[in-house]
Coordinates of C-alpha atoms in Angstrom, one line a residue:
M9 CA -31.6 -5.6 27.9
S10 CA -30.8 -4.4 31.3
A11 CA -28.2 -5.4 33.8
T12 CA -26.6 -5.0 37.2
P13 CA -23.1 -4.3 36.9
E14 CA -22.5 -7.8 39.1
Q15 CA -24.7 -10.0 37.0
P16 CA -22.8 -12.2 34.3
F17 CA -23.8 -12.3 30.9
A18 CA -23.4 -16.0 30.0
P19 CA -25.4 -18.2 27.7
S20 CA -23.8 -20.7 25.9
P21 CA -21.8 -20.2 23.0
D22 CA -24.1 -22.0 20.2
E23 CA -27.0 -19.3 22.0
T24 CA -24.6 -16.9 21.5
R25 CA -23.6 -17.7 18.1
L26 CA -27.4 -17.9 16.9
Q27 CA -27.7 -14.4 18.8
A28 CA -25.1 -12.9 16.8
R29 CA -25.7 -14.2 13.6
T30 CA -30.0 -13.3 13.9
V31 CA -28.2 -9.9 14.8
L32 CA -26.1 -9.7 11.4
K33 CA -29.0 -10.6 9.2
S34 CA -32.0 -8.5 10.5
V35 CA -29.6 -5.5 11.8
F36 CA -26.9 -5.6 9.0
G37 CA -28.2 -7.4 6.6
F38 CA -26.0 -9.5 5.8
D39 CA -26.2 -14.0 5.6
E40 CA -22.5 -14.8 6.4
F41 CA -19.6 -13.2 8.9
R42 CA -16.5 -12.1 6.8
P43 CA -13.6 -14.0 7.7
G44 CA -12.2 -13.6 11.2
Q45 CA -15.6 -11.8 12.6
E46 CA -17.6 -14.6 13.9
A47 CA -14.7 -15.9 16.1
V48 CA -13.7 -12.6 17.5
I49 CA -17.5 -12.2 18.0
T50 CA -18.1 -15.2 20.1
H51 CA -15.3 -14.4 22.1
M52 CA -16.1 -11.2 23.3
L53 CA -19.6 -12.6 23.9
A54 CA -17.9 -15.2 26.3
G55 CA -16.2 -12.0 27.8
G56 CA -12.8 -12.3 26.2
D57 CA -10.5 -9.6 25.8
S58 CA -9.4 -9.5 21.6
L59 CA -7.1 -7.8 19.7
V60 CA -8.7 -7.4 16.0
L61 CA -6.5 -6.4 12.9
M62 CA -8.7 -6.2 9.7
P63 CA -7.8 -3.8 6.6
T64 CA -10.1 -1.1 6.0
G65 CA -13.2 -1.9 5.1
G66 CA -12.6 -5.6 6.2
G67 CA -15.8 -5.2 8.8
K68 CA -13.7 -4.4 12.0
S69 CA -16.9 -2.2 13.6
L70 CA -18.9 -5.4 13.4
C71 CA -17.0 -7.1 16.1
Y72 CA -17.8 -4.5 18.7
Q73 CA -21.0 -3.8 17.2
I74 CA -22.8 -7.2 17.2
P75 CA -22.0 -7.6 20.6
A76 CA -23.0 -4.6 22.0
L77 CA -26.5 -5.6 20.8
V78 CA -26.1 -9.1 22.2
R79 CA -24.2 -8.3 25.7
P80 CA -26.1 -6.5 28.3
G81 CA -25.3 -2.7 29.1
T82 CA -23.5 -0.2 27.0
A83 CA -20.5 -0.6 24.5
I84 CA -17.9 1.9 25.3
V85 CA -15.7 3.1 22.0
V86 CA -12.8 4.8 22.4
S87 CA -12.4 6.9 18.9
P88 CA -9.8 9.5 18.3
L89 CA -11.7 11.7 16.1
I90 CA -15.2 14.0 16.4
S91 CA -15.8 13.2 12.5
L92 CA -15.6 9.9 13.3
M93 CA -17.6 9.6 15.7
Q94 CA -20.4 11.4 13.9
D95 CA -20.0 9.3 10.8
Q96 CA -20.5 6.4 12.8
V97 CA -23.5 7.2 15.1
G98 CA -25.3 8.6 12.5
A99 CA -24.8 5.3 9.8
L100 CA -25.6 3.5 13.4
K101 CA -29.2 5.4 14.3
A102 CA -30.0 4.7 10.3
L103 CA -29.8 1.3 11.2
G104 CA -32.3 1.7 14.5
I105 CA -29.4 1.2 16.7
R106 CA -29.5 3.6 20.1
A107 CA -25.6 5.3 19.6
E108 CA -24.5 8.3 20.8
F109 CA -21.5 10.3 21.1
Y110 CA -19.7 12.2 23.7
N111 CA -16.8 14.5 23.4
S112 CA -16.2 18.2 23.4
S113 CA -18.0 19.1 20.5
L114 CA -21.6 19.0 22.5
D115 CA -22.7 22.0 24.5
P116 CA -23.3 21.8 28.2
M117 CA -26.8 20.6 27.4
A118 CA -26.9 18.2 25.0
A119 CA -23.7 16.2 26.7
E120 CA -26.1 16.0 30.1
Q121 CA -28.9 14.3 27.8
V122 CA -26.1 11.9 26.6
L123 CA -25.3 11.2 29.6
R124 CA -29.0 11.0 31.0
Q125 CA -29.8 8.2 28.3
L126 CA -26.9 6.2 29.6
H127 CA -27.7 6.3 33.0
Q128 CA -31.2 5.2 32.0
G129 CA -30.1 2.1 30.2
E130 CA -30.8 4.0 26.7
L131 CA -28.0 3.5 24.7
D132 CA -26.6 0.2 23.3
L133 CA -23.1 2.0 22.3
L134 CA -21.4 5.2 23.2
Y135 CA -18.4 6.6 21.3
V136 CA -16.1 8.8 23.4
S137 CA -12.6 10.5 23.1
P138 CA -9.9 9.3 25.2
E139 CA -9.8 12.7 26.9
R140 CA -13.2 12.0 28.3
L141 CA -13.0 8.6 28.8
L142 CA -9.9 8.8 31.5
M143 CA -11.8 11.4 33.4
P144 CA -12.2 10.3 36.6
N145 CA -15.6 11.6 37.3
F146 CA -16.6 10.2 33.9
I147 CA -14.8 6.8 35.3
A148 CA -16.7 6.7 38.6
Q149 CA -20.1 6.9 36.4
L150 CA -19.1 4.2 34.1
Q151 CA -17.8 2.0 37.4
S152 CA -21.7 2.4 38.3
L153 CA -23.3 0.8 35.3
P154 CA -23.3 -1.9 32.9
I155 CA -20.9 -2.1 30.7
A156 CA -21.1 -4.6 27.7
M157 CA -17.4 -3.7 26.5
L158 CA -14.7 -1.1 26.3
A159 CA -13.8 -0.8 22.0
I160 CA -10.3 0.8 21.5
D161 CA -10.7 2.1 17.4
E162 CA -7.5 3.1 15.7
A163 CA -5.6 0.9 18.9
H164 CA -2.4 1.4 16.7
C165 CA -2.2 4.8 18.8
V166 CA -1.7 3.6 22.2
S167 CA 2.2 2.1 20.5
Q168 CA 5.2 4.1 20.3
W169 CA 6.2 1.7 17.5
G170 CA 2.8 2.6 15.9
H171 CA 2.5 5.3 13.1
D172 CA 0.5 7.8 14.9
F173 CA 1.5 7.3 18.5
R174 CA -1.3 9.4 20.8
P175 CA 0.1 9.9 24.4
E176 CA -3.8 10.0 25.4
Y177 CA -4.1 6.8 24.1
S178 CA -1.2 5.1 26.0
R179 CA -3.1 6.2 29.0
I180 CA -6.5 3.7 28.2
G181 CA -4.4 0.8 29.8
A182 CA -4.6 2.6 33.3
L183 CA -8.5 1.5 32.9
R184 CA -8.2 -1.8 33.4
P185 CA -8.1 -2.3 37.1
H186 CA -11.3 0.1 37.0
F187 CA -12.8 -2.7 34.3
P188 CA -11.4 -6.1 35.3
Q189 CA -14.5 -7.9 34.7
V190 CA -15.3 -6.0 31.6
P191 CA -14.0 -7.4 27.6
F192 CA -11.8 -5.4 26.1
L193 CA -11.5 -5.7 22.4
A194 CA -8.3 -3.3 20.3
L195 CA -9.0 -2.7 16.9
T196 CA -6.4 -1.1 14.1
A197 CA -5.8 -1.4 10.3
T198 CA -2.2 -1.4 10.3
A199 CA 0.1 -3.1 13.1
D200 CA 3.2 -4.7 12.7
Q201 CA 4.5 -7.5 15.7
A202 CA 6.2 -4.9 17.2
T203 CA 3.0 -2.5 17.7
R204 CA 0.7 -5.5 18.6
D205 CA 2.6 -7.0 21.1
D206 CA 3.1 -3.3 22.3
I207 CA -0.8 -2.1 22.1
V208 CA -1.4 -6.0 24.3
T209 CA 0.9 -5.1 26.8
R210 CA -0.4 -1.3 27.3
L211 CA -4.2 -2.0 27.1
Q212 CA -3.1 -4.9 30.0
L213 CA -5.5 -7.3 27.6
Q214 CA -6.3 -10.5 29.4
Q215 CA -4.9 -14.0 27.4
P216 CA -6.7 -11.8 24.1
R217 CA -7.7 -13.9 21.2
I218 CA -6.0 -12.0 18.1
E219 CA -7.7 -11.7 15.4
I220 CA -5.2 -10.9 12.0
G221 CA -7.4 -10.6 8.9
C222 CA -5.6 -10.8 5.4
F223 CA -4.5 -7.3 4.5
D224 CA -5.1 -7.8 0.7
R225 CA -7.5 -5.1 -1.0
P226 CA -7.5 -6.9 -4.2
N227 CA -10.5 -4.1 -5.5
I228 CA -7.5 -1.8 -5.0
R229 CA -5.2 -1.1 -8.0
Y230 CA -1.9 0.3 -6.8
T231 CA 0.2 2.5 -9.2
V232 CA 3.4 4.4 -8.4
Q233 CA 4.8 6.8 -11.0
E234 CA 7.9 8.9 -11.0
K235 CA 7.3 12.3 -10.1
R236 CA 8.1 14.8 -12.7
T237 CA 5.3 17.3 -13.2
P238 CA 3.0 16.5 -10.9
F239 CA -0.2 18.0 -11.2
K240 CA -0.1 16.9 -15.0
Q241 CA -0.1 13.6 -13.9
L242 CA -2.7 14.3 -11.5
Q243 CA -5.0 15.6 -14.2
S244 CA -4.3 12.9 -16.6
F245 CA -5.3 10.7 -14.3
L246 CA -8.6 12.1 -13.1
D247 CA -9.4 12.7 -17.0
T248 CA -9.5 8.6 -16.9
R249 CA -12.1 8.7 -14.0
D250 CA -15.8 8.2 -14.2
P251 CA -16.6 12.6 -13.3
D252 CA -18.9 11.4 -11.1
D253 CA -16.3 9.1 -9.0
S254 CA -15.3 10.5 -5.4
G255 CA -11.7 10.5 -4.7
I256 CA -9.0 11.8 -2.4
V257 CA -5.6 13.4 -3.2
Y258 CA -3.2 13.7 0.3
C259 CA -0.4 16.5 0.1
L260 CA 2.1 16.7 2.7
S261 CA 1.6 20.2 3.5
R262 CA -1.0 22.9 3.8
K263 CA 0.1 25.7 1.5
R264 CA 0.6 22.4 -1.4
V265 CA -3.3 21.5 -0.1
E266 CA -4.5 24.7 -1.2
E267 CA -2.5 25.0 -4.4
V268 CA -4.2 21.7 -6.0
A269 CA -7.0 22.3 -4.9
A270 CA -7.2 26.0 -6.8
Q271 CA -5.9 24.4 -9.5
L272 CA -8.2 22.0 -10.2
Q273 CA -11.4 24.7 -9.4
D274 CA -10.0 26.5 -12.1
L275 CA -10.5 23.1 -14.3
G276 CA -14.0 22.8 -13.1
Y277 CA -13.4 19.8 -10.5
Q278 CA -15.6 20.0 -7.7
A279 CA -12.6 19.8 -5.3
K280 CA -11.8 21.3 -2.3
A281 CA -9.0 22.0 0.5
Y282 CA -8.8 20.2 3.9
H283 CA -6.2 20.7 6.8
A284 CA -5.7 21.5 9.9
G285 CA -5.0 25.6 9.4
L286 CA -8.5 26.0 8.2
P287 CA -11.4 26.8 10.1
G288 CA -13.1 24.4 12.2
D289 CA -16.6 25.0 10.9
H290 CA -15.3 25.1 7.0
R291 CA -13.2 21.9 7.5
S292 CA -17.0 19.8 8.7
Q293 CA -18.6 21.3 6.3
V294 CA -16.3 20.2 4.0
H295 CA -16.5 17.1 5.3
Q296 CA -20.0 16.7 5.1
N297 CA -20.5 18.1 1.7
F298 CA -18.0 15.1 0.7
L299 CA -20.1 12.7 2.6
R300 CA -23.0 13.5 0.6
D301 CA -21.4 13.7 -2.8
E302 CA -21.8 17.5 -3.2
V303 CA -17.9 17.5 -3.3
R304 CA -16.1 14.9 -5.6
I305 CA -12.7 15.6 -4.5
V306 CA -11.0 16.5 -1.4
V307 CA -7.0 17.8 -1.4
A308 CA -6.0 17.0 2.1
T309 CA -3.1 16.6 4.6
V310 CA -3.3 13.3 6.5
A311 CA -5.5 15.0 9.2
F312 CA -8.1 14.5 6.8
G313 CA -9.9 10.9 6.8
M314 CA -8.8 8.6 9.7
G315 CA -12.0 6.3 10.0
I316 CA -13.9 8.0 7.3
D317 CA -17.4 6.0 6.7
K318 CA -17.6 6.6 3.0
P319 CA -18.2 3.6 1.1
N320 CA -17.8 5.0 -2.5
V321 CA -14.3 6.4 -2.6
R322 CA -13.3 5.1 -6.0
F323 CA -9.5 6.7 -5.8
V324 CA -6.8 8.0 -3.8
V325 CA -3.8 9.8 -4.8
H326 CA -0.9 10.3 -2.5
Y327 CA 0.6 13.9 -4.5
D328 CA 3.6 13.4 -2.4
L329 CA 5.3 10.8 -0.5
P330 CA 3.9 9.4 2.7
K331 CA 5.7 8.7 5.7
N332 CA 5.8 5.4 6.2
I333 CA 3.9 2.4 4.7
E334 CA 0.9 1.9 7.6
G335 CA 0.4 5.4 6.6
Y336 CA 0.0 4.9 3.1
Y337 CA -2.0 1.6 3.4
Q338 CA -4.5 3.4 5.8
E339 CA -5.0 6.0 3.6
T340 CA -5.4 4.4 0.2
G341 CA -7.5 1.6 2.8
R342 CA -10.1 4.4 2.0
A343 CA -10.7 3.8 -1.3
G344 CA -13.2 1.2 -2.5
R345 CA -14.7 0.5 1.2
D346 CA -17.2 -1.1 -0.8
G347 CA -15.6 -4.0 -2.3
L348 CA -16.1 -2.1 -5.6
S349 CA -12.7 -1.4 -8.2
A350 CA -10.8 1.1 -6.9
E351 CA -7.3 3.1 -7.7
A352 CA -4.3 4.5 -5.5
L353 CA -1.8 6.7 -7.3
L354 CA 1.4 7.5 -5.7
L355 CA 3.5 10.3 -7.1
F356 CA 7.1 9.5 -6.3
G357 CA 10.4 11.6 -6.3
G358 CA 13.5 11.8 -4.6
R359 CA 12.9 15.4 -3.2
D360 CA 10.4 14.1 -1.0
I361 CA 12.6 11.6 0.4
N362 CA 14.9 14.4 1.6
T363 CA 11.7 16.3 2.7
A364 CA 10.7 13.4 4.9
R365 CA 13.9 13.0 6.3
Y366 CA 14.3 16.3 7.7
F367 CA 11.4 16.2 9.5
I368 CA 12.4 13.5 10.8
E369 CA 15.7 14.8 12.0
Q370 CA 13.7 17.7 13.7
N371 CA 12.0 15.0 16.3
T372 CA 14.4 15.0 19.7
N373 CA 13.6 11.7 21.0
E374 CA 16.1 9.5 19.5
E375 CA 14.3 6.4 19.7
Q376 CA 11.5 7.3 18.0
R377 CA 13.7 8.9 15.2
R378 CA 15.6 5.7 14.6
I379 CA 11.6 4.1 14.4
E380 CA 10.7 7.0 12.1
S381 CA 13.6 6.4 9.7
F382 CA 13.1 2.6 9.5
K383 CA 9.6 3.5 8.7
L384 CA 10.6 5.3 5.7
S385 CA 12.8 3.6 4.6
A386 CA 10.5 0.9 3.8
M387 CA 8.0 3.1 2.1
V388 CA 10.5 4.4 -0.2
E389 CA 11.3 0.7 -0.8
F390 CA 7.4 -0.1 -1.5
A391 CA 8.2 3.2 -4.2
Q392 CA 11.3 1.7 -5.5
A393 CA 9.9 -2.3 -5.6
L394 CA 10.6 -4.1 -9.1
S395 CA 8.1 -6.8 -7.7
C396 CA 4.7 -6.9 -6.9
R397 CA 3.2 -3.9 -5.1
R398 CA 0.9 -6.0 -3.5
M399 CA 3.0 -8.6 -2.2
V400 CA 5.6 -6.2 -1.1
L401 CA 2.6 -4.6 1.1
L402 CA 1.5 -8.3 2.3
N403 CA 5.1 -9.1 3.2
Y404 CA 5.9 -5.6 5.3
F405 CA 2.2 -6.7 7.8
G406 CA 3.7 -10.6 8.0
Q407 CA 1.6 -12.2 5.4
R408 CA 4.8 -14.0 3.3
D409 CA 2.4 -16.1 1.7
G410 CA 0.3 -14.0 -1.3
Q411 CA 1.3 -14.4 -5.0
P412 CA 2.0 -11.3 -7.6
C413 CA -1.4 -9.8 -8.1
G414 CA -1.5 -8.9 -11.9
N415 CA -3.5 -6.3 -11.2
C416 CA -0.9 -3.4 -10.3
D417 CA 1.5 -1.2 -12.2
V418 CA 4.7 -3.6 -12.0
C419 CA 2.3 -7.1 -12.8
L420 CA 1.2 -4.7 -15.5
N421 CA 4.1 -3.3 -17.0
P422 CA 6.9 -5.9 -15.8
P423 CA 10.3 -5.5 -15.5
R424 CA 13.1 -7.5 -17.1
V425 CA 13.8 -10.6 -14.8
F426 CA 16.2 -13.1 -14.0
D427 CA 16.8 -16.6 -12.3
G428 CA 17.7 -15.2 -8.9
L429 CA 18.7 -18.3 -7.1
E430 CA 22.2 -18.1 -6.9
A431 CA 22.1 -14.2 -5.8
A432 CA 19.6 -15.1 -3.3
Q433 CA 21.2 -18.1 -2.1
K434 CA 24.9 -15.8 -1.3
V435 CA 22.7 -12.6 0.5
L436 CA 21.1 -15.2 2.8
S437 CA 24.6 -17.4 3.5
C438 CA 25.5 -13.9 4.0
V439 CA 23.4 -13.2 6.4
Y440 CA 23.2 -16.5 7.8
R441 CA 27.9 -16.0 8.5
L442 CA 26.4 -12.9 10.7
G443 CA 24.4 -14.5 12.9
Q444 CA 21.3 -12.2 11.5
G445 CA 22.7 -9.4 13.8
Y446 CA 23.6 -6.8 10.7
G447 CA 21.8 -4.5 8.4
V448 CA 21.4 -4.6 4.6
R449 CA 24.4 -1.9 3.9
Y450 CA 26.4 -3.9 5.9
V451 CA 25.3 -7.3 4.2
V452 CA 26.1 -5.3 1.0
E453 CA 29.6 -4.1 2.1
I454 CA 30.8 -7.9 2.7
L455 CA 29.1 -9.6 -0.4
R456 CA 31.4 -6.7 -2.5
G457 CA 34.3 -7.4 -0.5
Q458 CA 34.5 -4.2 1.0
E459 CA 37.6 -3.4 3.6
N460 CA 37.0 -0.8 5.8
E461 CA 37.4 0.1 10.1
R462 CA 34.4 -1.8 11.2
I463 CA 34.7 -5.1 8.9
R464 CA 38.4 -5.3 10.2
N465 CA 37.3 -4.8 14.1
L466 CA 35.1 -7.1 13.6
N467 CA 37.4 -9.7 11.6
H468 CA 34.6 -10.2 8.9
Q469 CA 37.1 -10.2 6.4
T470 CA 37.3 -14.1 6.9
L471 CA 34.1 -14.5 6.8
S472 CA 33.9 -17.2 3.4
T473 CA 31.0 -14.8 2.2
W474 CA 33.1 -11.8 1.5
G475 CA 34.0 -10.7 -1.6
I476 CA 31.4 -13.5 -3.2
G477 CA 28.8 -10.7 -5.0
K478 CA 31.3 -8.3 -6.7
E479 CA 29.1 -9.2 -10.0
F480 CA 26.4 -6.4 -8.4
S481 CA 27.0 -3.0 -7.8
A482 CA 26.1 -2.0 -4.3
A483 CA 23.0 -0.4 -5.6
E484 CA 21.8 -3.8 -7.4
W485 CA 22.8 -6.0 -4.4
E486 CA 20.4 -3.6 -2.4
S487 CA 17.7 -4.1 -4.8
I488 CA 18.1 -8.1 -4.3
I489 CA 17.8 -7.7 -0.9
H490 CA 15.0 -5.5 -0.3
Q491 CA 13.1 -8.4 -3.3
L492 CA 13.8 -11.1 -1.0
I493 CA 12.4 -8.9 1.4
H494 CA 9.1 -8.4 -0.2
Q495 CA 9.3 -12.1 -1.2
G496 CA 9.1 -13.7 2.1
F497 CA 12.4 -15.3 2.3
L498 CA 14.1 -12.1 5.0
V499 CA 12.8 -10.1 7.4
Q500 CA 14.3 -6.8 9.1
D501 CA 13.4 -6.4 13.0
I502 CA 12.7 -2.7 13.8
R503 CA 13.1 -3.9 17.2
N504 CA 16.6 -4.4 16.8
Y505 CA 17.7 -1.6 14.3
S506 CA 16.3 -3.2 11.4
V507 CA 18.8 -6.1 11.3
L508 CA 18.1 -8.5 8.9
Q509 CA 16.9 -11.9 10.0
F510 CA 15.2 -15.3 8.2
T511 CA 11.9 -16.3 7.7
E512 CA 10.4 -20.0 7.6
K513 CA 10.6 -19.4 4.0
S514 CA 14.6 -19.3 4.3
G515 CA 15.8 -22.3 4.7
Q516 CA 13.8 -23.8 1.2
L517 CA 15.7 -20.4 -0.8
L518 CA 19.3 -22.0 0.8
K519 CA 18.4 -25.7 0.0
G520 CA 17.7 -24.7 -3.6
Q521 CA 14.0 -26.0 -3.0
V522 CA 12.4 -23.4 -4.2
S523 CA 12.9 -21.0 -7.5
V524 CA 13.7 -17.6 -7.0
E525 CA 12.8 -14.4 -9.7
L526 CA 14.6 -11.4 -9.2
A527 CA 14.1 -8.0 -11.2
L528 CA 17.0 -6.2 -12.7
P529 CA 16.8 -2.5 -11.8
K530 CA 15.4 -0.3 -14.5
K531 CA 18.0 1.6 -16.1
A532 CA 15.7 4.7 -17.6
T533 CA 12.2 4.9 -16.1
G534 CA 9.3 5.7 -18.4
K535 CA 6.1 6.6 -18.2
A536 CA 4.4 3.3 -17.0
R537 CA 1.0 2.9 -18.4
G538 CA -1.8 0.1 -16.9
Q539 CA -4.1 -1.6 -19.2
A540 CA -7.7 0.5 -18.8
R541 CA -9.6 -0.9 -15.9
R542 CA -13.7 -2.2 -16.1
T543 CA -15.0 -1.4 -13.5
E544 CA -18.6 -2.9 -12.1
K545 CA -20.6 -0.1 -13.6
D546 CA -19.1 -1.0 -16.9
E547 CA -19.9 -5.0 -16.6
L548 CA -23.7 -2.9 -17.0
S549 CA -26.1 -3.6 -19.6
T550 CA -27.4 -0.6 -21.6
L551 CA -30.7 -1.0 -19.5
Q552 CA -28.9 -2.0 -16.4
R553 CA -27.0 1.5 -16.3
E554 CA -29.9 3.1 -16.7
V555 CA -31.9 1.4 -13.5
F556 CA -28.7 2.2 -11.5
E557 CA -28.6 5.8 -12.0
T558 CA -32.5 6.0 -11.9
L559 CA -31.9 4.4 -8.6
R560 CA -28.4 6.8 -7.5
S561 CA -31.2 9.7 -8.2
L562 CA -34.2 8.0 -5.7
R563 CA -31.1 7.7 -2.9
K564 CA -30.1 11.0 -3.1
E565 CA -33.6 12.3 -3.4
I566 CA -34.5 10.3 -0.2
A567 CA -31.2 11.3 1.9
D568 CA -31.7 14.8 0.9
S569 CA -34.9 14.8 2.5
E570 CA -33.4 12.8 5.8
D571 CA -30.4 15.3 5.8
R572 CA -28.0 12.3 5.6
P573 CA -25.4 11.0 3.5
A574 CA -26.5 8.8 0.3
Y575 CA -24.5 5.7 1.1
Q576 CA -26.4 5.9 4.4
V577 CA -29.5 4.8 2.5
F578 CA -27.5 2.1 0.3
G579 CA -24.7 1.8 -1.0
D580 CA -23.5 1.7 -4.6
A581 CA -23.0 -2.1 -4.3
V582 CA -26.5 -2.4 -3.5
L583 CA -28.0 -0.3 -6.6
I584 CA -26.0 -2.5 -8.5
E585 CA -27.4 -5.9 -7.2
M586 CA -30.8 -4.2 -7.3
A587 CA -30.4 -3.0 -11.3
K588 CA -28.6 -6.8 -12.0
H589 CA -31.7 -8.7 -10.5
L590 CA -34.6 -6.1 -10.6
P591 CA -36.3 -7.7 -7.2
K592 CA -40.1 -7.5 -7.2
T593 CA -40.8 -8.6 -4.0
D594 CA -40.0 -7.6 -0.3
G595 CA -38.0 -10.7 -0.2
D596 CA -36.0 -10.4 -3.1
L597 CA -35.0 -7.2 -1.5
L598 CA -33.3 -8.6 1.8
A599 CA -32.1 -11.7 -0.6
I600 CA -29.5 -8.6 -1.3
P601 CA -26.2 -8.0 0.5
G602 CA -26.3 -5.2 2.5
I603 CA -30.5 -4.9 3.2
G604 CA -31.7 -5.9 6.7
E605 CA -35.5 -5.4 7.8
R606 CA -35.1 -1.5 9.2
K607 CA -33.5 -0.7 5.5
L608 CA -36.2 -2.8 4.3
A609 CA -39.4 -1.0 6.1
Q610 CA -37.7 2.2 5.8
Y611 CA -37.2 2.3 2.0
G612 CA -38.2 -0.9 0.3
F613 CA -42.1 0.4 -0.7
E614 CA -40.3 3.4 -2.5
F615 CA -37.2 1.5 -4.3
L616 CA -39.5 -1.8 -5.5
Q617 CA -42.0 1.1 -7.0
C618 CA -39.1 2.7 -9.0
L619 CA -38.1 -0.9 -9.9
R620 CA -41.2 -1.9 -11.2
T621 CA -41.4 1.4 -13.9
F622 CA -38.4 -0.8 -15.8

């Protein structure tokens, strides 16, 4: 579509919805939007700003890709990593979408060609790095062109409260006055309330629609094991996996990455190391080999994987403790993006905590040290949790209405529990008497009747809740309070020194209108053994499994001939549906989610020919 910068785009809401749904089916091959997508897309098509929080694999990209194909002009997408841009542009081109990237990896001739396409209106989407976007000459060029929208991916990098703050990202908000009529869209998979508020302020979003998707990834099984003999634990975990499964093993140090990768190679695994200290061409090769299933396991630091588009990662292992829940959630979210079964294993040891705290103390910014310390404490609480892991994650992100999932290690191997209503009421009463202005340790000191200078100076020994909790040790009370946080009865305010505050559920607990079940801290930790998990491939019959493997071989042949990752032909979920339903016609193929008209035209004949042999 062509338009001048001044031309408004104002079709009726019904027209834009119809256009969006048409693109969803014809280009992307889906009949229905996922929750939240259509509302954001409609708002963006009407020219409004939005902030979108959806889990990894939750469909954030469609929130700007569809408006980019419907609105006049070119959509500019800000992305932090070159490899991420290349993956996404490759996937879009496979769908017939006119997309390119503009970053430092391009030689002058290639960069000039991309800019020529941009100026001639030949691009639907252009992915740019924040450094390139903020160049004055580039800003001036964009101001002379019809810009459909500006999408900022990984928007948590904008905020000082985010887990991956980047100074260059914080400057993107300065573009707002240059593009007052262009809708801005901020997207992230991980942001607490403080981070969300900061994103809106720093990007100068105008009355944005804030869409918060459900953070639950029910296809991922979360497991935490006490770290004892970590490599043997990793080997034991891998021995239970399908040898064709792809996975990522995260380590904190470059040295450990190389050690673990070498040990896995010695055992015959297709494993490679990846960290920022390796040559750029080596990292790029590992990345491409992983995408193309030529390397099954990547052992990496967190330098690997942001926004990775590979949908069939079946497991993520954290060999060391992550620094925060946001990073952990984002990294585990790289497993099972296709919606099929996946696993996340965390090995947790006390030495990891000390190492992480040491690195935090090296930060000279006192405010950042405080933020990072809080986030590390929350990560430790998750690892030590005695309640459903999924509930802990959902509560951390403000979604407090969840029920135990039945599919994490705590649910599958539950600890001993007791009726915790009285203990919980004591905690909440103490928090109330303290004016919701103190943290966990101080509340525990009051409950246990401690006498120290701070308590005497504040005269808190006169509170009615002082000394009412001597039946539990300090460690047990801390466990109880953390469980109440995980169950949504309390929240910690990161912006106010992590003080304990009430939630909308607190009043019901104080009035005794709800029951509370709490877990007793484990005296000794045995090896946790969950129930063996059946995957979608396990559910296939013998014939269906044979069909699936034959289709997978055909997919690899096609992908190799086109020099692209296999998942850009069809994902595993699509092949499983083919194996189950044995489609016979073009119409049958189009009925399978993930197959649009472009993919049908490209690959339909070959796959139907293959299926007819069965």
